[in-house]
Amino acid sequence: MDRTSIQKIFTGIFLIACIIFGVNKLTTDDSGILNFETGTGSSSRMTYGRFLEYLEMGWVNQVDLYDNSRNAIVQASSPELGSRPQSIRVEIPIGASQLIQKLKDYNIDFDAHPTQKQTLLMMVASNLIIPFIFIGGLIFLFGKSDNLPQNSGSSPMSPLNAGKSPARFDPRPDTGINFSDIAGIDEAKAEFEEIVSFLKEPDRYTRVGAKIPKGVLLVGPPGTGKTLLAKAIANEANVPFFSVAGSEFVEMFIGIGAARIRDLFTKAAENAPCIVFIDEIDAVGRERGSGIGGGNDEREQTLNQLLTEMDGFKENKGVIVVGATNRVDILDGALLRPGRFDRRITVGLPDRSGRIGILKVHAKNKPLAENVSLDQLANRTPGFSGADLANLLNEAAILATRYKKEIISNNEVNEAADRVIGGIAGTSMEDTKNKRLIAYHEIGHAIAGSVIPDHDEVEKITLIPRGGAKGLTWFTPDEENQTLISRSQLLARITVTLAGRVTEQLVFGDTEVTTGASNDLQRVTTIARQMVTRYGMSVIGPIALENDDSPVDYDNKLANRIDTEVCKIINHCENVAKKIILDNRVVIDLAVEKLLDVETLDGEEFRNIIESYTVLPRKIN
Ligand code: ADP
Ligand code: ZN
């Protein structure tokens, strides 16, 4: 027997185990929604202990108890789950009867579902399962598929529902989400508002011969509000809402994925007008023939079925398919052709005003102190997605609860931001020579950052370790500096980053320099190298010697020249940093004493200290 057939048998055994497990746990609730997915199911699990931790952290939104409270499906969202609500399955050990009390204490929405009695019919049915298992196993072993499944653990899988669509269906969606809950992605919102008005009054459009898109593709990084948008249109238009993840169609049996797509669209047509939301559509929509090993029959069939279904309705009778993906580049071209996903909407990371809007949305239900400035928080958080921002405010609320406060003050908001950006704080260091050295290092960064006009302002300096760093200096990033950065700004960044180590050197002597600056040096090297190889900012000239996708080939001689130029930039900046530190030695000593005393200085306090001394502005070129 060769290796693949052995592998197949093993996977076969695995599958069988899943079926046995799955059928026993299969229950549906009143709305017909599948609650317990099978062993292969997409819902993840966590241990009871972990679940208690989640409770404590305030990450649990809702709990459904089954089987006399022996199993639970937990709706939770946490930073480690990407801050999106997810269903997680928890097995509750016998004797966890205090759980319900706990849930009450934490004010968690929960529901206990009655156990279904094992009827005679069920017992007969469960005896029938054995033949199913054998048949299933046989089909698997001798199935037509030549390829091993690439994704074998994705969706509810039992002989009983194999060809059924795994989509969650909500006939009267009260998702509770309105367009007013979405901020920072105005273009996408406008597009969707139009779709809503079509769903409400289709005649207005058809009268003037306007065709409405069948498919809308939302493209953007995770957490930017794509799911939120889809929920909002369903809610605002008050039409049924189907939602499913692309990976739930990816199966190991040929034809099952396609059957599920067919089933989904049949149901959708019956319920039109309605919205079908397919998250991670790239899982089905991946370019054909690009799978490992040259192609995957199952996935191609699934994709073909999707294409057929979308072509099927010549005129849009009201089924609007909304797809979401982060990887439009790997989608099959056929999906993007007119008549299918003919509208593509980019949902990007929010800019500063977008972030302010999103923060306002999520601050609505939170009692914030008057001095909390969402504008300032938005300044600190470039590159944050909507989900990150929601998480940040939630974290602040948790901290406020922990400190037994009625309202969330600036303190909690700042601490939450520090945590999210820099990691969890450790305990502060003993007063040793090391602590003094770190204080000099950080003040070195801060002084250089304040002296050079092209650099961002100091936000905060701290000696409290956080996320692996022993001390930290934060700068308030300037929004404009995020996209178009000038040469002098890059030089400023290099100089400021080097200034920490330079200060160690000048104050404590060459022999005392520590390993603490390795991170700084890495960053410096990356910036300097990019200046030479990408931005044409050296005497080598305006040539792109490297880019994201393909490294450009160059010979040894050129490689040496690049290295020389990188060194030149770094050496130059190091000299500038030395000069700055020497010129400001007095004020550095003063600031270090203050910092050792209080451990954390905010930007304002730091500027007050250095203001009374002359700090020479210095432009680097
Ligand atoms: P995606 O589908 O793009 O991965 P989601 O729509 O699931 O992201 O967003 C996750 C959560 O993040 C939302 O439930 C919401 O709380 C928050 N969020 C994301 N984007 C926005 C936004 N533009 N406005 C308000 N909240 C947002
Ligand atoms: Zn440093």
mmCIF file of N, CA, C and O in Angstrom, residues 272-320:
data_model
loop_
_atom_site.group_PDB
_atom_site.id
_atom_site.type_symbol
_atom_site.label_atom_id
_atom_site.label_comp_id
_atom_site.label_asym_id
_atom_site.label_seq_id
_atom_site.Cartn_x
_atom_site.Cartn_y
_atom_site.Cartn_z
ATOM 1 N N ALA A 272 -36.759 35.657 -1.759
ATOM 2 C CA ALA A 272 -36.419 36.948 -2.349
ATOM 3 C C ALA A 272 -37.534 37.962 -2.084
ATOM 4 O O ALA A 272 -38.692 37.564 -2.027
ATOM 5 N N PRO A 273 -37.232 39.226 -1.952
ATOM 6 C CA PRO A 273 -35.878 39.780 -1.950
ATOM 7 C C PRO A 273 -35.145 39.463 -0.648
ATOM 8 O O PRO A 273 -35.744 39.464 0.406
ATOM 9 N N CYS A 274 -33.864 39.188 -0.807
ATOM 10 C CA CYS A 274 -33.067 38.872 0.377
ATOM 11 C C CYS A 274 -31.578 39.117 0.121
ATOM 12 O O CYS A 274 -31.178 39.404 -1.003
ATOM 13 N N ILE A 275 -30.799 39.007 1.165
ATOM 14 C CA ILE A 275 -29.356 39.194 1.073
ATOM 15 C C ILE A 275 -28.678 37.864 1.376
ATOM 16 O O ILE A 275 -29.025 37.187 2.337
ATOM 17 N N VAL A 276 -27.716 37.501 0.537
ATOM 18 C CA VAL A 276 -26.880 36.340 0.840
ATOM 19 C C VAL A 276 -25.469 36.856 1.104
ATOM 20 O O VAL A 276 -24.862 37.453 0.220
ATOM 21 N N PHE A 277 -25.006 36.670 2.313
ATOM 22 C CA PHE A 277 -23.670 37.164 2.653
ATOM 23 C C PHE A 277 -22.684 35.995 2.710
ATOM 24 O O PHE A 277 -22.877 35.057 3.477
ATOM 25 N N ILE A 278 -21.665 36.034 1.868
ATOM 26 C CA ILE A 278 -20.645 34.982 1.888
ATOM 27 C C ILE A 278 -19.316 35.593 2.350
ATOM 28 O O ILE A 278 -18.676 36.346 1.614
ATOM 29 N N ASP A 279 -18.945 35.277 3.565
ATOM 30 C CA ASP A 279 -17.678 35.781 4.106
ATOM 31 C C ASP A 279 -16.535 34.938 3.544
ATOM 32 O O ASP A 279 -16.764 33.810 3.125
ATOM 33 N N GLU A 280 -15.342 35.455 3.538
ATOM 34 C CA GLU A 280 -14.157 34.739 3.024
ATOM 35 C C GLU A 280 -14.484 34.045 1.716
ATOM 36 O O GLU A 280 -14.251 32.849 1.552
ATOM 37 N N ILE A 281 -14.990 34.786 0.782
ATOM 38 C CA ILE A 281 -15.424 34.147 -0.454
ATOM 39 C C ILE A 281 -14.243 33.563 -1.229
ATOM 40 O O ILE A 281 -14.410 32.692 -2.074
ATOM 41 N N ASP A 282 -13.051 33.989 -0.900
ATOM 42 C CA ASP A 282 -11.881 33.437 -1.589
ATOM 43 C C ASP A 282 -11.731 31.935 -1.376
ATOM 44 O O ASP A 282 -11.123 31.247 -2.181
ATOM 45 N N ALA A 283 -12.326 31.421 -0.286
ATOM 46 C CA ALA A 283 -12.226 29.984 -0.044
ATOM 47 C C ALA A 283 -12.919 29.181 -1.145
ATOM 48 O O ALA A 283 -12.484 28.090 -1.486
ATOM 49 N N VAL A 284 -14.011 29.699 -1.710
ATOM 50 C CA VAL A 284 -14.636 29.040 -2.859
ATOM 51 C C VAL A 284 -14.208 29.655 -4.170
ATOM 52 O O VAL A 284 -14.203 28.982 -5.199
ATOM 53 N N GLY A 285 -13.887 30.932 -4.128
ATOM 54 C CA GLY A 285 -13.700 31.661 -5.380
ATOM 55 C C GLY A 285 -12.277 31.706 -5.886
ATOM 56 O O GLY A 285 -11.963 32.426 -6.819
ATOM 57 N N ARG A 286 -11.400 30.936 -5.294
ATOM 58 C CA ARG A 286 -9.997 30.912 -5.691
ATOM 59 C C ARG A 286 -9.880 30.528 -7.162
ATOM 60 O O ARG A 286 -10.648 29.730 -7.671
ATOM 61 N N GLU A 287 -8.942 31.128 -7.809
ATOM 62 C CA GLU A 287 -8.749 30.886 -9.224
ATOM 63 C C GLU A 287 -8.676 29.391 -9.524
ATOM 64 O O GLU A 287 -7.974 28.658 -8.846
ATOM 65 N N ARG A 288 -9.395 28.967 -10.551
ATOM 66 C CA ARG A 288 -9.424 27.535 -10.852
ATOM 67 C C ARG A 288 -8.077 27.058 -11.361
ATOM 68 O O ARG A 288 -7.342 27.791 -12.009
ATOM 69 N N GLY A 289 -7.776 25.825 -11.063
ATOM 70 C CA GLY A 289 -6.535 25.242 -11.547
ATOM 71 C C GLY A 289 -5.318 25.728 -10.793
ATOM 72 O O GLY A 289 -4.194 25.476 -11.180
ATOM 73 N N SER A 290 -5.545 26.442 -9.691
ATOM 74 C CA SER A 290 -4.380 26.962 -8.981
ATOM 75 C C SER A 290 -4.118 26.198 -7.689
ATOM 76 O O SER A 290 -3.218 26.515 -6.948
ATOM 77 N N GLY A 291 -4.933 25.168 -7.450
ATOM 78 C CA GLY A 291 -4.743 24.418 -6.205
ATOM 79 C C GLY A 291 -3.431 23.669 -6.210
ATOM 80 O O GLY A 291 -2.812 23.457 -7.252
ATOM 81 N N ILE A 292 -3.043 23.227 -5.057
ATOM 82 C CA ILE A 292 -1.818 22.447 -4.965
ATOM 83 C C ILE A 292 -2.023 21.165 -5.757
ATOM 84 O O ILE A 292 -3.056 20.513 -5.651
ATOM 85 N N GLY A 293 -1.066 20.814 -6.572
ATOM 86 C CA GLY A 293 -1.191 19.594 -7.351
ATOM 87 C C GLY A 293 -2.021 19.806 -8.602
ATOM 88 O O GLY A 293 -2.488 18.862 -9.214
ATOM 89 N N GLY A 294 -2.214 21.060 -8.994
ATOM 90 C CA GLY A 294 -2.759 21.332 -10.309
ATOM 91 C C GLY A 294 -4.269 21.471 -10.366
ATOM 92 O O GLY A 294 -4.817 21.816 -11.380
ATOM 93 N N GLY A 295 -4.989 21.240 -9.319
ATOM 94 C CA GLY A 295 -6.425 21.447 -9.439
ATOM 95 C C GLY A 295 -7.153 20.601 -8.436
ATOM 96 O O GLY A 295 -6.664 19.588 -7.978
ATOM 97 N N ASN A 296 -8.334 21.034 -8.115
ATOM 98 C CA ASN A 296 -9.089 20.330 -7.106
ATOM 99 C C ASN A 296 -10.517 20.263 -7.619
ATOM 100 O O ASN A 296 -11.216 21.252 -7.688
ATOM 101 N N ASP A 297 -10.897 19.057 -8.022
ATOM 102 C CA ASP A 297 -12.196 18.873 -8.662
ATOM 103 C C ASP A 297 -13.318 19.419 -7.815
ATOM 104 O O ASP A 297 -14.206 20.106 -8.301
ATOM 105 N N GLU A 298 -13.250 19.108 -6.535
ATOM 106 C CA GLU A 298 -14.345 19.488 -5.664
ATOM 107 C C GLU A 298 -14.523 21.004 -5.649
ATOM 108 O O GLU A 298 -15.608 21.531 -5.822
ATOM 109 N N ARG A 299 -13.400 21.693 -5.474
ATOM 110 C CA ARG A 299 -13.532 23.137 -5.363
ATOM 111 C C ARG A 299 -13.963 23.760 -6.679
ATOM 112 O O ARG A 299 -14.720 24.718 -6.723
ATOM 113 N N GLU A 300 -13.462 23.191 -7.781
ATOM 114 C CA GLU A 300 -13.855 23.741 -9.077
ATOM 115 C C GLU A 300 -15.340 23.572 -9.307
ATOM 116 O O GLU A 300 -16.009 24.465 -9.812
ATOM 117 N N GLN A 301 -15.853 22.421 -8.913
ATOM 118 C CA GLN A 301 -17.293 22.203 -9.074
ATOM 119 C C GLN A 301 -18.077 23.201 -8.250
ATOM 120 O O GLN A 301 -19.091 23.736 -8.691
ATOM 121 N N THR A 302 -17.598 23.436 -7.038
ATOM 122 C CA THR A 302 -18.292 24.374 -6.167
ATOM 123 C C THR A 302 -18.306 25.766 -6.788
ATOM 124 O O THR A 302 -19.337 26.431 -6.844
ATOM 125 N N LEU A 303 -17.155 26.184 -7.272
ATOM 126 C CA LEU A 303 -17.062 27.506 -7.881
ATOM 127 C C LEU A 303 -17.948 27.583 -9.122
ATOM 128 O O LEU A 303 -18.680 28.557 -9.316
ATOM 129 N N ASN A 304 -17.889 26.532 -9.963
ATOM 130 C CA ASN A 304 -18.724 26.546 -11.164
ATOM 131 C C ASN A 304 -20.189 26.678 -10.809
ATOM 132 O O ASN A 304 -20.939 27.395 -11.469
ATOM 133 N N GLN A 305 -20.577 26.001 -9.744
ATOM 134 C CA GLN A 305 -21.968 26.071 -9.324
ATOM 135 C C GLN A 305 -22.329 27.496 -8.913
ATOM 136 O O GLN A 305 -23.377 28.014 -9.280
ATOM 137 N N LEU A 306 -21.417 28.123 -8.195
ATOM 138 C CA LEU A 306 -21.660 29.498 -7.763
ATOM 139 C C LEU A 306 -21.826 30.409 -8.986
ATOM 140 O O LEU A 306 -22.732 31.246 -9.042
ATOM 141 N N LEU A 307 -20.950 30.207 -9.979
ATOM 142 C CA LEU A 307 -21.036 31.022 -11.192
ATOM 143 C C LEU A 307 -22.380 30.791 -11.887
ATOM 144 O O LEU A 307 -23.045 31.739 -12.300
ATOM 145 N N THR A 308 -22.756 29.524 -11.997
ATOM 146 C CA THR A 308 -24.022 29.193 -12.655
ATOM 147 C C THR A 308 -25.191 29.850 -11.933
ATOM 148 O O THR A 308 -26.074 30.436 -12.554
ATOM 149 N N GLU A 309 -25.186 29.746 -10.606
ATOM 150 C CA GLU A 309 -26.300 30.308 -9.844
ATOM 151 C C GLU A 309 -26.397 31.812 -10.046
ATOM 152 O O GLU A 309 -27.483 32.358 -10.156
ATOM 153 N N MET A 310 -25.232 32.455 -10.094
ATOM 154 C CA MET A 310 -25.280 33.912 -10.221
ATOM 155 C C MET A 310 -25.723 34.319 -11.616
ATOM 156 O O MET A 310 -26.309 35.379 -11.798
ATOM 157 N N ASP A 311 -25.441 33.461 -12.611
ATOM 158 C CA ASP A 311 -25.927 33.747 -13.963
ATOM 159 C C ASP A 311 -27.404 33.440 -14.072
ATOM 160 O O ASP A 311 -28.105 33.992 -14.899
ATOM 161 N N GLY A 312 -27.849 32.511 -13.239
ATOM 162 C CA GLY A 312 -29.190 31.945 -13.346
ATOM 163 C C GLY A 312 -30.292 32.980 -13.383
ATOM 164 O O GLY A 312 -31.178 32.904 -14.214
ATOM 165 N N PHE A 313 -30.229 33.942 -12.516
ATOM 166 C CA PHE A 313 -31.297 34.933 -12.564
ATOM 167 C C PHE A 313 -30.881 36.071 -13.475
ATOM 168 O O PHE A 313 -30.017 36.854 -13.166
ATOM 169 N N LYS A 314 -31.552 36.115 -14.642
ATOM 170 C CA LYS A 314 -31.159 37.083 -15.672
ATOM 171 C C LYS A 314 -31.320 38.492 -15.156
ATOM 172 O O LYS A 314 -30.440 39.320 -15.237
ATOM 173 N N GLU A 315 -32.506 38.754 -14.615
ATOM 174 C CA GLU A 315 -32.692 40.055 -14.030
ATOM 175 C C GLU A 315 -32.737 39.854 -12.536
ATOM 176 O O GLU A 315 -33.259 38.849 -12.067
ATOM 177 N N ASN A 316 -32.223 40.794 -11.855
ATOM 178 C CA ASN A 316 -32.190 40.607 -10.423
ATOM 179 C C ASN A 316 -33.573 40.726 -9.822
ATOM 180 O O ASN A 316 -34.192 41.776 -9.840
ATOM 181 N N LYS A 317 -34.042 39.611 -9.301
ATOM 182 C CA LYS A 317 -35.378 39.618 -8.685
ATOM 183 C C LYS A 317 -35.255 39.934 -7.204
ATOM 184 O O LYS A 317 -36.201 39.800 -6.449
ATOM 185 N N GLY A 318 -34.062 40.260 -6.786
ATOM 186 C CA GLY A 318 -33.944 40.672 -5.401
ATOM 187 C C GLY A 318 -33.049 39.806 -4.540
ATOM 188 O O GLY A 318 -33.045 39.962 -3.335
ATOM 189 N N VAL A 319 -32.308 38.875 -5.166
ATOM 190 C CA VAL A 319 -31.300 38.183 -4.366
ATOM 191 C C VAL A 319 -29.994 38.932 -4.577
ATOM 192 O O VAL A 319 -29.466 38.973 -5.690
ATOM 193 N N ILE A 320 -29.501 39.543 -3.542
ATOM 194 C CA ILE A 320 -28.244 40.261 -3.683
ATOM 195 C C ILE A 320 -27.167 39.520 -2.904
ATOM 196 O O ILE A 320 -27.317 39.248 -1.713
#
